[in-house]
Coordinates of C-alpha atoms in Angstrom, one line a residue:
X1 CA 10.2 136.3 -58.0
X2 CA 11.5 139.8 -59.3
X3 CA 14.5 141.7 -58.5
X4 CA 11.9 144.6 -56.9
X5 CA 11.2 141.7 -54.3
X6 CA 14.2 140.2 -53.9
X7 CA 15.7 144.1 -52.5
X8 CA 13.3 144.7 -50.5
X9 CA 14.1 141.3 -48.6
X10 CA 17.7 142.3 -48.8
X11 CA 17.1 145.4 -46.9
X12 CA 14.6 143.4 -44.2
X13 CA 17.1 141.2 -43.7
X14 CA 20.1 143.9 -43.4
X15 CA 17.8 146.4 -41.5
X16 CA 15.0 143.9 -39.5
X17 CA 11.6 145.5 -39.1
X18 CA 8.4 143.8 -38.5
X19 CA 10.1 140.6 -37.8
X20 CA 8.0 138.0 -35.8
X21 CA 11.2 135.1 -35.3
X22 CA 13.9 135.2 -33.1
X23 CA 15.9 131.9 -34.0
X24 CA 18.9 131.1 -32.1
X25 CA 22.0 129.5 -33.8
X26 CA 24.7 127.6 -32.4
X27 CA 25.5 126.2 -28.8
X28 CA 27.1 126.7 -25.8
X29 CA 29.7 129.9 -25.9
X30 CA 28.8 129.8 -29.7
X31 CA 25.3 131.6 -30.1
X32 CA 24.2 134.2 -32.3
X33 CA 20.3 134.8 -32.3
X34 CA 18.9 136.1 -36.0
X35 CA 16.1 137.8 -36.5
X36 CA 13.8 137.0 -39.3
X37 CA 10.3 136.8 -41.0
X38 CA 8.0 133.4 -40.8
X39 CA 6.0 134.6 -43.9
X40 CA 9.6 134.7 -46.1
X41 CA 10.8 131.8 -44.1
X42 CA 8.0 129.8 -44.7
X43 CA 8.1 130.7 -48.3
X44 CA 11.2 129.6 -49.2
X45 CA 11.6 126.5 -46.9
X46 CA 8.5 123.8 -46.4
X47 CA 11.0 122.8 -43.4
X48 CA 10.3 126.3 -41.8
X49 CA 6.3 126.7 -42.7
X50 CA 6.1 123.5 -40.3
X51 CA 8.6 124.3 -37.6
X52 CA 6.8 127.9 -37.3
X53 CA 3.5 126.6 -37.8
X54 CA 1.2 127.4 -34.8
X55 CA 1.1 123.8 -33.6
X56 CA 5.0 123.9 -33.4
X57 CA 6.1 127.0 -32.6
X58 CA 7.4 128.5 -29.2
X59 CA 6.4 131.8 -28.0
X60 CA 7.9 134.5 -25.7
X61 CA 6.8 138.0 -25.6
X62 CA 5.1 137.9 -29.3
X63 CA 8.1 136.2 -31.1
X64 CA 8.3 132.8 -32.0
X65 CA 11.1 131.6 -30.4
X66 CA 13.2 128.8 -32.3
X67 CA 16.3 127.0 -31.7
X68 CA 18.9 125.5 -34.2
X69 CA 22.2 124.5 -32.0
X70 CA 23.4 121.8 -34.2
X71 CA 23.7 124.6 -37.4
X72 CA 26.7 126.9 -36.5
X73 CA 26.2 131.2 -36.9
X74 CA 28.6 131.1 -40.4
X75 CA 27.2 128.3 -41.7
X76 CA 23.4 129.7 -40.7
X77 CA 24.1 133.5 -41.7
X78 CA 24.8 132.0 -45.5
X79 CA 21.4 130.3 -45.6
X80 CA 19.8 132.9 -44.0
X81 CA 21.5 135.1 -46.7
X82 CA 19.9 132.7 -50.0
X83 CA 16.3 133.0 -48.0
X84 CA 16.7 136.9 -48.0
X85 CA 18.3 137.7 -51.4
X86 CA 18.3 134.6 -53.8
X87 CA 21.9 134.3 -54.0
X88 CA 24.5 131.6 -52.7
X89 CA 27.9 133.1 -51.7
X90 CA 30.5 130.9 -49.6
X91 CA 33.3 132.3 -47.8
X92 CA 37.0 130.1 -47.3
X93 CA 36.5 129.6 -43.5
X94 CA 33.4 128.1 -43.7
X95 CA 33.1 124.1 -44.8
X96 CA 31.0 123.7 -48.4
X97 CA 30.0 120.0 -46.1
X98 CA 28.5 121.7 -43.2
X99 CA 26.5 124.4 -45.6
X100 CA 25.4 121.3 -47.4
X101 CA 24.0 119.2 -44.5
X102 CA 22.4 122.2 -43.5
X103 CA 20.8 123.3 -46.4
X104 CA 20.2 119.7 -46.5
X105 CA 17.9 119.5 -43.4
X106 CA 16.4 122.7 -44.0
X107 CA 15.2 122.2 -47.8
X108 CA 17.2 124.6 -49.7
X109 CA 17.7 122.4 -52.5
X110 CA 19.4 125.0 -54.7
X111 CA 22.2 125.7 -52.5
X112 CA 22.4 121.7 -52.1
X113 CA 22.9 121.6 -55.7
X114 CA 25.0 124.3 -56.5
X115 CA 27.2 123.0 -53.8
X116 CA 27.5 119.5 -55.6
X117 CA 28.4 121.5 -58.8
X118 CA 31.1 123.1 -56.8
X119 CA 32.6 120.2 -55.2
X120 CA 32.3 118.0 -58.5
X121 CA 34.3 120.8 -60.6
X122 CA 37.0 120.7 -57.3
X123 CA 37.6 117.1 -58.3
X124 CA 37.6 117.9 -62.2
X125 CA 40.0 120.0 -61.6
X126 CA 42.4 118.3 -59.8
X127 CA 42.0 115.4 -62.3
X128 CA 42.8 118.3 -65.1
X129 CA 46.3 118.8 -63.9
X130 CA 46.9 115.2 -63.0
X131 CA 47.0 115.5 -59.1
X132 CA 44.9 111.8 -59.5
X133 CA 45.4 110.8 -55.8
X134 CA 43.9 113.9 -54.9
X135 CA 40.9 114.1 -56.8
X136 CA 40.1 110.3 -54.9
X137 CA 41.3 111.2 -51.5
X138 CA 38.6 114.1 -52.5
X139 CA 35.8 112.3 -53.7
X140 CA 35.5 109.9 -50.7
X141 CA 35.7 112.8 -48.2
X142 CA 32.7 114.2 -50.3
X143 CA 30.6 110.5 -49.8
X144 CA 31.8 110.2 -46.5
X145 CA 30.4 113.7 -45.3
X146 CA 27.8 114.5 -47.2
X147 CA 23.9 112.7 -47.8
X148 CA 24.5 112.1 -51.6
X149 CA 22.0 110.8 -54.4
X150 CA 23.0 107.7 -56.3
X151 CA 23.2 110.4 -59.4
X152 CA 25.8 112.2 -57.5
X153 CA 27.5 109.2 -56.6
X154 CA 27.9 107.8 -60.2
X155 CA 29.2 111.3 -61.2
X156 CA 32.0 111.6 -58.9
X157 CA 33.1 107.6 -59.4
X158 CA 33.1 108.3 -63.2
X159 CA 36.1 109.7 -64.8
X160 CA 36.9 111.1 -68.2
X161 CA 40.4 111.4 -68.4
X162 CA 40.0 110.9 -72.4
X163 CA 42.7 112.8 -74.8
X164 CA 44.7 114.2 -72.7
X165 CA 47.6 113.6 -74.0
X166 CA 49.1 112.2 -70.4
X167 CA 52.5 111.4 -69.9
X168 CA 54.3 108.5 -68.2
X169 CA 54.9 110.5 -65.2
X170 CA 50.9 110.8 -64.7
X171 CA 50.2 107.3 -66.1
X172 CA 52.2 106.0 -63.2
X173 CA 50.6 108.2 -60.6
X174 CA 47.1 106.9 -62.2
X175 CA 47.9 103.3 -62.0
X176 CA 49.2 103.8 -58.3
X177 CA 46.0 106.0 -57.2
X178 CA 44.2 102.8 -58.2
X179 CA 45.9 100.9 -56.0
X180 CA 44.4 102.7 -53.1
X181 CA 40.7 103.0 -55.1
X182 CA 37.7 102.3 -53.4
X183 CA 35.3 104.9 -55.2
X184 CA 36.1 104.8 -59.0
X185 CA 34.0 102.8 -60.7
X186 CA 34.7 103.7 -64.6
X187 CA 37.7 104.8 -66.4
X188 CA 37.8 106.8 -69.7
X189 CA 42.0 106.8 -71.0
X190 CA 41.1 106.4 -75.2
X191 CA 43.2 109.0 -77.1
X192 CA 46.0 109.6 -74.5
X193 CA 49.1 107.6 -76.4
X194 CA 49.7 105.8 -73.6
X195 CA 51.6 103.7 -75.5
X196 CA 53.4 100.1 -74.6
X197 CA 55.1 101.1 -70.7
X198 CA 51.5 103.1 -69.7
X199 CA 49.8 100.2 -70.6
X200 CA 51.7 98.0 -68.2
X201 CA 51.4 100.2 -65.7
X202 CA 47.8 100.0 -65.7
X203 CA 47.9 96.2 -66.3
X204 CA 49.0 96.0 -63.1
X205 CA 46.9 98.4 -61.3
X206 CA 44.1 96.2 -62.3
X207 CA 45.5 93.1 -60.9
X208 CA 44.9 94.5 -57.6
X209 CA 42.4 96.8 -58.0
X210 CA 38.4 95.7 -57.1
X211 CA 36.2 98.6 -57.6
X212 CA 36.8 99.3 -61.6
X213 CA 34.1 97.9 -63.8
X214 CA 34.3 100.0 -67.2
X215 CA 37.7 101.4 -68.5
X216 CA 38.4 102.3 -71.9
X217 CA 41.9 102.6 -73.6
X218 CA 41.1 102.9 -76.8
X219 CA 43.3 103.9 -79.3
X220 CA 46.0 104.4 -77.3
X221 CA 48.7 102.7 -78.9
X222 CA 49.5 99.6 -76.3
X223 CA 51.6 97.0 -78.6
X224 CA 52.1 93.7 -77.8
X225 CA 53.8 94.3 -74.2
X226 CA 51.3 96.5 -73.2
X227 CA 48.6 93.9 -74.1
X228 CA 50.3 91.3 -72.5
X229 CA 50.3 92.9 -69.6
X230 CA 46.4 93.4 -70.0
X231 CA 45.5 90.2 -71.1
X232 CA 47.7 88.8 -67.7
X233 CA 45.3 91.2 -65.6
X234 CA 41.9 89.7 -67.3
X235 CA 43.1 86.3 -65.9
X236 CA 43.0 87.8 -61.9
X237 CA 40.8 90.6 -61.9
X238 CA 37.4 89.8 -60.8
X239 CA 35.5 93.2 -61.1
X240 CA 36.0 94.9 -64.6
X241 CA 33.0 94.1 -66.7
X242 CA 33.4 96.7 -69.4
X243 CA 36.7 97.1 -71.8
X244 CA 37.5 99.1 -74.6
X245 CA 40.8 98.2 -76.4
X246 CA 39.8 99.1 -80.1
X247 CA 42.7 101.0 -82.4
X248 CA 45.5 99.8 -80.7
X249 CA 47.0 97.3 -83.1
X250 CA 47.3 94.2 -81.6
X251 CA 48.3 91.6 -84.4
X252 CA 48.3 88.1 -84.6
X253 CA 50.0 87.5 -81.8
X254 CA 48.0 90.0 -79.5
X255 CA 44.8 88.2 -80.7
X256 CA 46.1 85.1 -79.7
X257 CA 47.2 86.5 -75.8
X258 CA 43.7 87.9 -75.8
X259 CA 42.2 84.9 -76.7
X260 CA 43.9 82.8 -74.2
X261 CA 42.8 85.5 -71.3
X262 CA 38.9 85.5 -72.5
X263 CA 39.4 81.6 -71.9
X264 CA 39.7 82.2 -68.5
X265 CA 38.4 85.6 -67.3
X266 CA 34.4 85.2 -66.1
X267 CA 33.7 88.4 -65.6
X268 CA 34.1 91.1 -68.8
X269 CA 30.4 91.0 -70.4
X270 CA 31.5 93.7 -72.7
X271 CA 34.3 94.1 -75.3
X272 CA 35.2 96.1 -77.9
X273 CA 38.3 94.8 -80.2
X274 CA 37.8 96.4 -83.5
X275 CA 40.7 97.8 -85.5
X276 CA 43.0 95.9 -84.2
X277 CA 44.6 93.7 -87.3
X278 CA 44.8 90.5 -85.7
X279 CA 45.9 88.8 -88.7
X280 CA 44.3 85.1 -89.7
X281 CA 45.6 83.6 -86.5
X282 CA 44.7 86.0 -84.4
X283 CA 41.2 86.0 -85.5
X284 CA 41.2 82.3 -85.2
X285 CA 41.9 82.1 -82.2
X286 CA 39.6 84.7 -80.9
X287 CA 36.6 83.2 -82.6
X288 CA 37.9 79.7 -81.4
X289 CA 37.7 81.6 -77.4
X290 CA 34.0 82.4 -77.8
X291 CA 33.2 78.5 -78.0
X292 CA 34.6 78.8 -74.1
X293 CA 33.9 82.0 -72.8
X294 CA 30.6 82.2 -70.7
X295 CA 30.7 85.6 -69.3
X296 CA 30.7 88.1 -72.4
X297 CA 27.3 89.3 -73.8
X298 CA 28.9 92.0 -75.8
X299 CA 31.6 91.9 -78.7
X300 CA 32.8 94.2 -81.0
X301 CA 35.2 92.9 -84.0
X302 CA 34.4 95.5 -86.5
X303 CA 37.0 96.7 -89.3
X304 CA 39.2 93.1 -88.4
X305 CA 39.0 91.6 -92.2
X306 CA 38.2 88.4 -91.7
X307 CA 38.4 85.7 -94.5
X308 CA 36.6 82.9 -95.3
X309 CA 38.2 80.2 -92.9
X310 CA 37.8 82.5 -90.1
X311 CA 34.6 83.3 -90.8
X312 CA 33.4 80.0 -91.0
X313 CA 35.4 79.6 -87.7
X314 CA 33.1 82.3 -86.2
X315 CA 29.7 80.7 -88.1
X316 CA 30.7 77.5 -85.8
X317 CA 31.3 79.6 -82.8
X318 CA 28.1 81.3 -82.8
X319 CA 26.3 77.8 -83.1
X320 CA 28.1 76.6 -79.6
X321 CA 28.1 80.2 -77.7
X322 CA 24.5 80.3 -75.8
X323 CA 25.7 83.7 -74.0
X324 CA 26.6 86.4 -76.5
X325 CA 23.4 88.7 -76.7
X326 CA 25.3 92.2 -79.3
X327 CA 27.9 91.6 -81.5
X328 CA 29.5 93.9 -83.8
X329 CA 31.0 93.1 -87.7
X330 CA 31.2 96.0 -89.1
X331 CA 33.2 97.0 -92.2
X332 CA 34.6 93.4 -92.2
X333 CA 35.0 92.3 -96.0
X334 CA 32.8 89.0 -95.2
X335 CA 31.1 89.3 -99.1
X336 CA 28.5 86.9 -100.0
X337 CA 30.0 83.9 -98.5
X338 CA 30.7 85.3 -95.4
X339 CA 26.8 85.8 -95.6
X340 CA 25.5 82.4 -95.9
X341 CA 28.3 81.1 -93.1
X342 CA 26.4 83.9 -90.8
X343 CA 23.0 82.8 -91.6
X344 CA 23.8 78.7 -91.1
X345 CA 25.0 80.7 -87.6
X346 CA 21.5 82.7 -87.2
X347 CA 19.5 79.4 -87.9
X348 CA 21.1 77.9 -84.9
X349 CA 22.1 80.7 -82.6
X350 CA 19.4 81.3 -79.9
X351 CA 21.0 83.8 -77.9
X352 CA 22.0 86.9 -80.6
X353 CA 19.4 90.3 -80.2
X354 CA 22.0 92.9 -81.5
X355 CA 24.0 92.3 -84.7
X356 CA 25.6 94.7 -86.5
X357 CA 26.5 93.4 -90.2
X358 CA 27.0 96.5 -92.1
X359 CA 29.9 97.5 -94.5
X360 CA 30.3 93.8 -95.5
X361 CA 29.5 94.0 -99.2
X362 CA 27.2 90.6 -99.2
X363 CA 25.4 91.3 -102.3
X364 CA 21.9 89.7 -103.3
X365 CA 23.2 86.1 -102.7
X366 CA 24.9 86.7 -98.9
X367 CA 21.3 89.2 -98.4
X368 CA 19.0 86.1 -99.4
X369 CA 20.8 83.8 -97.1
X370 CA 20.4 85.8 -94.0
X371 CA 16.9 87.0 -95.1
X372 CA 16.1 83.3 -95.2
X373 CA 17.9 83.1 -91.8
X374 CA 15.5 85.4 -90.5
X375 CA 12.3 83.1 -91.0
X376 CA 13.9 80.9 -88.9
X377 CA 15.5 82.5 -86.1
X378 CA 13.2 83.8 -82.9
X379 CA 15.8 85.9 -80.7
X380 CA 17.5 88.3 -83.2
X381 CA 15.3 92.0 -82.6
X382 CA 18.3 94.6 -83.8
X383 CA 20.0 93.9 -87.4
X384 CA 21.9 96.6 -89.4
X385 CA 22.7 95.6 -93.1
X386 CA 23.2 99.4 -94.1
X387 CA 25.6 99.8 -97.1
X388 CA 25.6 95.6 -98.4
X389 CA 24.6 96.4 -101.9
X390 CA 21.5 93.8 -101.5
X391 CA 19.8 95.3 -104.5
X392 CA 16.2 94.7 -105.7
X393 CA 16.8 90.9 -105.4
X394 CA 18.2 90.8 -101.5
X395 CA 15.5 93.5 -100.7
X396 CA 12.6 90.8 -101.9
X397 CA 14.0 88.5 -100.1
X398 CA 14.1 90.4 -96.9
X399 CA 10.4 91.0 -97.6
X400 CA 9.8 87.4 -97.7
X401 CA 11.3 87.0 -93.9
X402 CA 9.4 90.2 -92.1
X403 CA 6.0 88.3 -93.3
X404 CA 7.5 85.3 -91.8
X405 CA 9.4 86.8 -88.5
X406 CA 8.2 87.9 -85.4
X407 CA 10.8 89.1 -83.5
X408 CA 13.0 92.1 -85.3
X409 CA 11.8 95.1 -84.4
X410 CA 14.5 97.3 -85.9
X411 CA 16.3 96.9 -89.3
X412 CA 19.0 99.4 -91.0
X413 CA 18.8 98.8 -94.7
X414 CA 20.4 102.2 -95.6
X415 CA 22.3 102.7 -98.8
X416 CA 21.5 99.2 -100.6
X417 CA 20.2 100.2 -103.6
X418 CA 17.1 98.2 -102.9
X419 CA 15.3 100.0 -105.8
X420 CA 11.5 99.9 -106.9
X421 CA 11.1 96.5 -107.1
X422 CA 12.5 95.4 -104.1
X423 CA 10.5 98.5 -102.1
X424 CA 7.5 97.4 -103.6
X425 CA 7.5 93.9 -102.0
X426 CA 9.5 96.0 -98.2
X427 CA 6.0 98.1 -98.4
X428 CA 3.9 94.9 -99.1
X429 CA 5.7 93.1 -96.1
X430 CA 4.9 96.1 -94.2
X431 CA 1.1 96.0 -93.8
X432 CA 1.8 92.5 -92.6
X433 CA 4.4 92.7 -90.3
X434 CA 2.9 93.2 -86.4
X435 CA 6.5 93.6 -84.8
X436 CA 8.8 96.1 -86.7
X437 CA 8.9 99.1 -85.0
X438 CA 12.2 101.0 -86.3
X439 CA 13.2 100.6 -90.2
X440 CA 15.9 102.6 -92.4
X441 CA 14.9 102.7 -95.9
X442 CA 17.2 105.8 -96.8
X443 CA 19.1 105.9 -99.7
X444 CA 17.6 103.1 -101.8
X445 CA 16.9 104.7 -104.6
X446 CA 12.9 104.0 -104.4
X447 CA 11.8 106.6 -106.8
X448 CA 7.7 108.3 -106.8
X449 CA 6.3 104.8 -107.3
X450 CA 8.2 103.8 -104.2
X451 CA 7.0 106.4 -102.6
X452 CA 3.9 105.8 -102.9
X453 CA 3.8 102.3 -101.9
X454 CA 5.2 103.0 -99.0
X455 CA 2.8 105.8 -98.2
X456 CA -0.4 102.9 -98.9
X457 CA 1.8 100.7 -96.4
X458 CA 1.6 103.1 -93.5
X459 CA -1.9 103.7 -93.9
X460 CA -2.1 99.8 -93.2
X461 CA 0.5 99.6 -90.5
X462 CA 0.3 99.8 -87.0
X463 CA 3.4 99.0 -85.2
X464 CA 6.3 101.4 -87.0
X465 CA 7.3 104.3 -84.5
X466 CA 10.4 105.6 -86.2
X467 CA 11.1 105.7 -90.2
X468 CA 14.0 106.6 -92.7
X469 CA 13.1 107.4 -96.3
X470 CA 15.4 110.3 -96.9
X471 CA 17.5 110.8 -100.3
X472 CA 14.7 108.4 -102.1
X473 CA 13.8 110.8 -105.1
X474 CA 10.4 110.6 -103.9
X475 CA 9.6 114.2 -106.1
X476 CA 6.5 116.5 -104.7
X477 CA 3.8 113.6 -105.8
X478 CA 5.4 111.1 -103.6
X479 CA 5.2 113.8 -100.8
X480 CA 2.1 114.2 -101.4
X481 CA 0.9 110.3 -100.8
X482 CA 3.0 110.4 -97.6
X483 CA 1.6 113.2 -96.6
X484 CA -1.8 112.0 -96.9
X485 CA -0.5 108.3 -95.1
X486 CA 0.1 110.6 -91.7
X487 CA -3.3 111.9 -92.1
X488 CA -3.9 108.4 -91.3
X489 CA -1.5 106.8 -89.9
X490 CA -1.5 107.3 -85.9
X491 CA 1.5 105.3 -84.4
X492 CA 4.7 106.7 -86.4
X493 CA 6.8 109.1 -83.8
X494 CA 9.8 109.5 -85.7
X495 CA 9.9 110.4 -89.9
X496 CA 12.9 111.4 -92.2
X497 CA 12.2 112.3 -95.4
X498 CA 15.4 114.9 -95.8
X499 CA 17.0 114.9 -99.6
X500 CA 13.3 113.9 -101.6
X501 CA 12.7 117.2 -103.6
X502 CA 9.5 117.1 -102.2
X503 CA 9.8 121.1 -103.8
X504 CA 6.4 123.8 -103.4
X505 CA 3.5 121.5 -103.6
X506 CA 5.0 118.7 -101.6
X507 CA 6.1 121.3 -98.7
X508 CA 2.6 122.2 -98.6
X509 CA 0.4 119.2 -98.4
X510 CA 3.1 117.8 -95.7
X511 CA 2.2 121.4 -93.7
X512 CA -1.5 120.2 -94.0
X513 CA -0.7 117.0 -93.1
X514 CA 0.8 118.2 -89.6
X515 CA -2.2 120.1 -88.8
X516 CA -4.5 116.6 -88.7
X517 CA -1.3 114.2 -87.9
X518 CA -1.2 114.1 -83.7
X519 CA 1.4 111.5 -83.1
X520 CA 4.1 112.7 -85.0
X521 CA 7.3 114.1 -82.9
X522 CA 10.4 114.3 -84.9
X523 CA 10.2 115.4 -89.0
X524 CA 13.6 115.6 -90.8
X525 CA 12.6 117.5 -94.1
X526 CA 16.1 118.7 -94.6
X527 CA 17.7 119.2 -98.1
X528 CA 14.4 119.5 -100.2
X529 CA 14.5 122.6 -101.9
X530 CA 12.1 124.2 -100.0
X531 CA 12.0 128.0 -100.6
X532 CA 10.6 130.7 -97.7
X533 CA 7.3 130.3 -98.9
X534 CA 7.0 126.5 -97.8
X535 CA 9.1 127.2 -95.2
X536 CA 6.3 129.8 -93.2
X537 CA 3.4 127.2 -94.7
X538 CA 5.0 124.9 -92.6
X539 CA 5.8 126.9 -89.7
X540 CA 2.2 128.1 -89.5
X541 CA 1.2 124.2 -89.5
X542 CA 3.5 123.9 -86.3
X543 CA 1.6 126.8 -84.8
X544 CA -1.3 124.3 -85.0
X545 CA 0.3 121.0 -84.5
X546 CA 0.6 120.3 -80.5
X547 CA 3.5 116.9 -80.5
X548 CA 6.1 117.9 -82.7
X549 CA 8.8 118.1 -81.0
X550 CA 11.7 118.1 -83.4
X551 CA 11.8 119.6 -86.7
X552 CA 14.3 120.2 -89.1
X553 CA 13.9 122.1 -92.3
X554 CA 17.1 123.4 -93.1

């Protein structure tokens, strides 16, 4: 609706002519009667096109005659106000609840949300300068007094509080608004220092608290008394499912407390311990834990360096633990012995879907062990080996396994330097595989002839959706096979083929490609020495092209 419009009902409603609705607000001594329009009324509110409809309405004298007493003259007048001129304005005296139930019942929606906005920023604030207690007393007056969705609800029980640099004084305040919670559900403290006292202080909150499931304190510098304190409040509280204690430098000893409290807590599913330098005893003792713990599904142990006897420790704890379903191991030195004691794990592990394994340096030898893992195990779908330096010899062997397995459906094999060879037999295993949906070839140094292998693979395949060849020297004549593979492939959503010097001739066969291609939504063609001239080519192809939907060029 234009301004011109939204005047001329500004002056109607400040100067009533030709109205048809005499609607009478409030009750008892409280009464104001408005004037108003049915045909605006009914066009901005579906609640008023039925309550003024003929087989509704009340007449006296030529006027439909309508009643609202449970809507009070302030609250009404600001409605009436939105109806007339398109814009929401609120006044001190009158309660943002009662214009919400109102607008509520009468189908404003936009004043409904607006007014959430408001009231959500109210809280922010006072959880900006600390005034904790406040910002909960405010959120449950908000639940108890107004109709809320269960997206509203989540956003006022969720609380970022990260890097804020609190003090004691507020950490304290915090911990003792907890006490009294009954609305927070999720806690965000990483980056705040909180340091060993603020972690105590918390620790204890949670021994009485019930309504907390997910709280993060990462990096946050706890120490040993702080995680003492934590680890005593995992053996009582019965609610928190979701912690986050990575970068806070535990040691040996803290991975030893920790261990003891995952022994007896049952209900953390989700845990995130990397960076923490637990030391050889530590890490023992943790992996040891997992043979007894049957409540988390999730576990993080990235950048934790573990050596051979704890990473046989972990081998043998993945064999007994039937409840673990992600677990993280990044950046953890395991080489290729580390390897083959994580595929003896896979071949007997029936639970794993998520595993994370990049940044471990396994080399061909730890690759062809877990590649041979992977014809044997049926649960793993999610495994990221990105940066392992597998070369040609690991990447053959993986190509072996995705013609055997059936249940990966995504696989990170960024930065191995997999090479021809190796690409040759990935692309071979491609036109075989039914269940891969999601691979990351980047950075493998596949050259044109790799290129083109894979191009011949995706005119075979049918399952991939997403796909990662970028920085693969693939040259203009690999751009051009790939570009006539999306001519014919029809189930790839997702291609990167950024850093390839695809130059002139491969810009422009792509741009011919995305005037047949009609699955295609998301093209990374970024760092390929495309000048202007490919660059309108291929905007004139989008012109023509009806599902990309992301496109980078630049």
């Amino acid at each position: 609706m234009n301004n011109e419009y939204i005047q001329n009902f500004s002056n109607l409603l400040e100067s009533p002519r030709d109205f048809d609705v005499k609607i009478n607000v409030g009750e008892n001594q409280n009464i104001k009667v408005f004037k108003a329009h049915s045909n605006i009324l009914s066009a901005k509110s579906d609640y008023f096109k039925a309550a003024l409809s003929s087989r509704w309405a009340r007449r006296e004298d030529g006027f439909i005659i309508f009643d609202k007493p449970n809507i009070s003259p302030p609250v009404f007048e600001i409605l009436v106000n939105y109806i007339y001129k398109g814009t929401f304005s609120n006044y001190d005296e009158v309660s943002l609840f009662d214009i919400f139930i109102a607008a509520d019942e009468i189908g404003l929606s936009k004043i409904s949300h607006q007014i959430e906005e408001r009231l959500k920023n109210e809280v922010l604030e006072y959880i900006r300068q600390g005034e904790f207690f406040k910002a909960l007393e405010f959120s449950e007056e908000i639940l108890k007094n107004i109709p809320y969705s269960a997206e509203f609800q989540e956003s006022l029980s969720k609380w970022d509080v990260s890097n804020y640099r609190c003090d004691l004084e507020r950490i304290n305040g915090l911990s003792k608004t907890l006490y009294k919670n009954s609305t927070l559900t999720s806690l965000d403290l990483s980056y705040n220092i909180l340091g060993p006292e603020g972690g105590k202080a918390l620790a204890d909150a949670l021994c009485n608290d019930f309504t907390l499931k997910d709280l993060n304190l990462r990096y946050n510098n706890l120490g040993l008394k702080g995680e003492e304190a934590l680890a005593n409040a995992l053996c009582k509280n019965s609610t928190l499912t979701s912690l986050d204690l990575s970068w806070n430098e535990f040691g040996s000893k803290g991975g030893k407390i920790l261990a003891d409290a995952l022994c007896k807590n049952s209900t953390l599913i989700s845990l995130d311990i990397s960076w923490n330098k637990f030391g050889p005893e530590g890490r023992k003792a943790l992996t040891d834990a997992l043979c007894k713990n049957t409540a988390l599904t999730s576990l993080n142990l990235g950048c934790n360096n573990f050596g051979l006897e704890e990473e046989k420790a972990l081998a043998d704890a993945l064999c007994k633990n039937s409840t673990l379903t992600s677990l993280d191991l990044y950046d953890n030195k395991l080489g290729s012995e580390g390897g083959k004691e994580l595929a003896n794990a896979l071949c007997n592990n029936s639970t794993l879907k998520y595993l994370n394994l990049s940044y471990n340096n396994f080399d061909p030898e730890g690759g062809k062990a877990l590649a041979d893992a992977l014809c044997k195990n049926s649960t793993l779908k999610d495994l990221n080996l990105r940066h392992n330096n597998l070369r040609s010899e690991g990447g053959k062997a993986l190509a072996v396994a995705l013609c055997k397995n059936s249940t990966l459906t995504s696989l990170n094999l960024l930065g191995n330097w997999i090479g021809l060879e190796g690409g040759k037999a990935l692309a071979d295993a491609l036109c075989k595989n039914s269940t891969l949906t999601s691979l990351n070839f980047g950075s493998n140094n596949l050259g044109l002839e790799g290129g083109k292998a894979l191009a011949n693979a995706l005119c075979k395949n049918s399952t991939l959706t997403s796909l990662d060849l970028s920085w693969n020297q693939f040259g203009s004549e690999g751009g051009n096979a790939l570009a006539d593979a999306l001519c014919k492939n029809t189930t790839l959503t997702s291609l990167n083929l950024g850093g390839n010097k695809l130059g002139l001739k491969g810009g422009k066969v792509l741009a011919d490609a995305l005037c047949k291609n009609s699955t295609l939504t998301s093209l990374d063609l970024c760092d390929n020495a495309l000048r202007s001239e490919e660059g309108k080519v291929l905007e004139n192809a989008l012109c023509k092209n009806s599902t990309l939907m992301h496109f980078k060029l630049t």
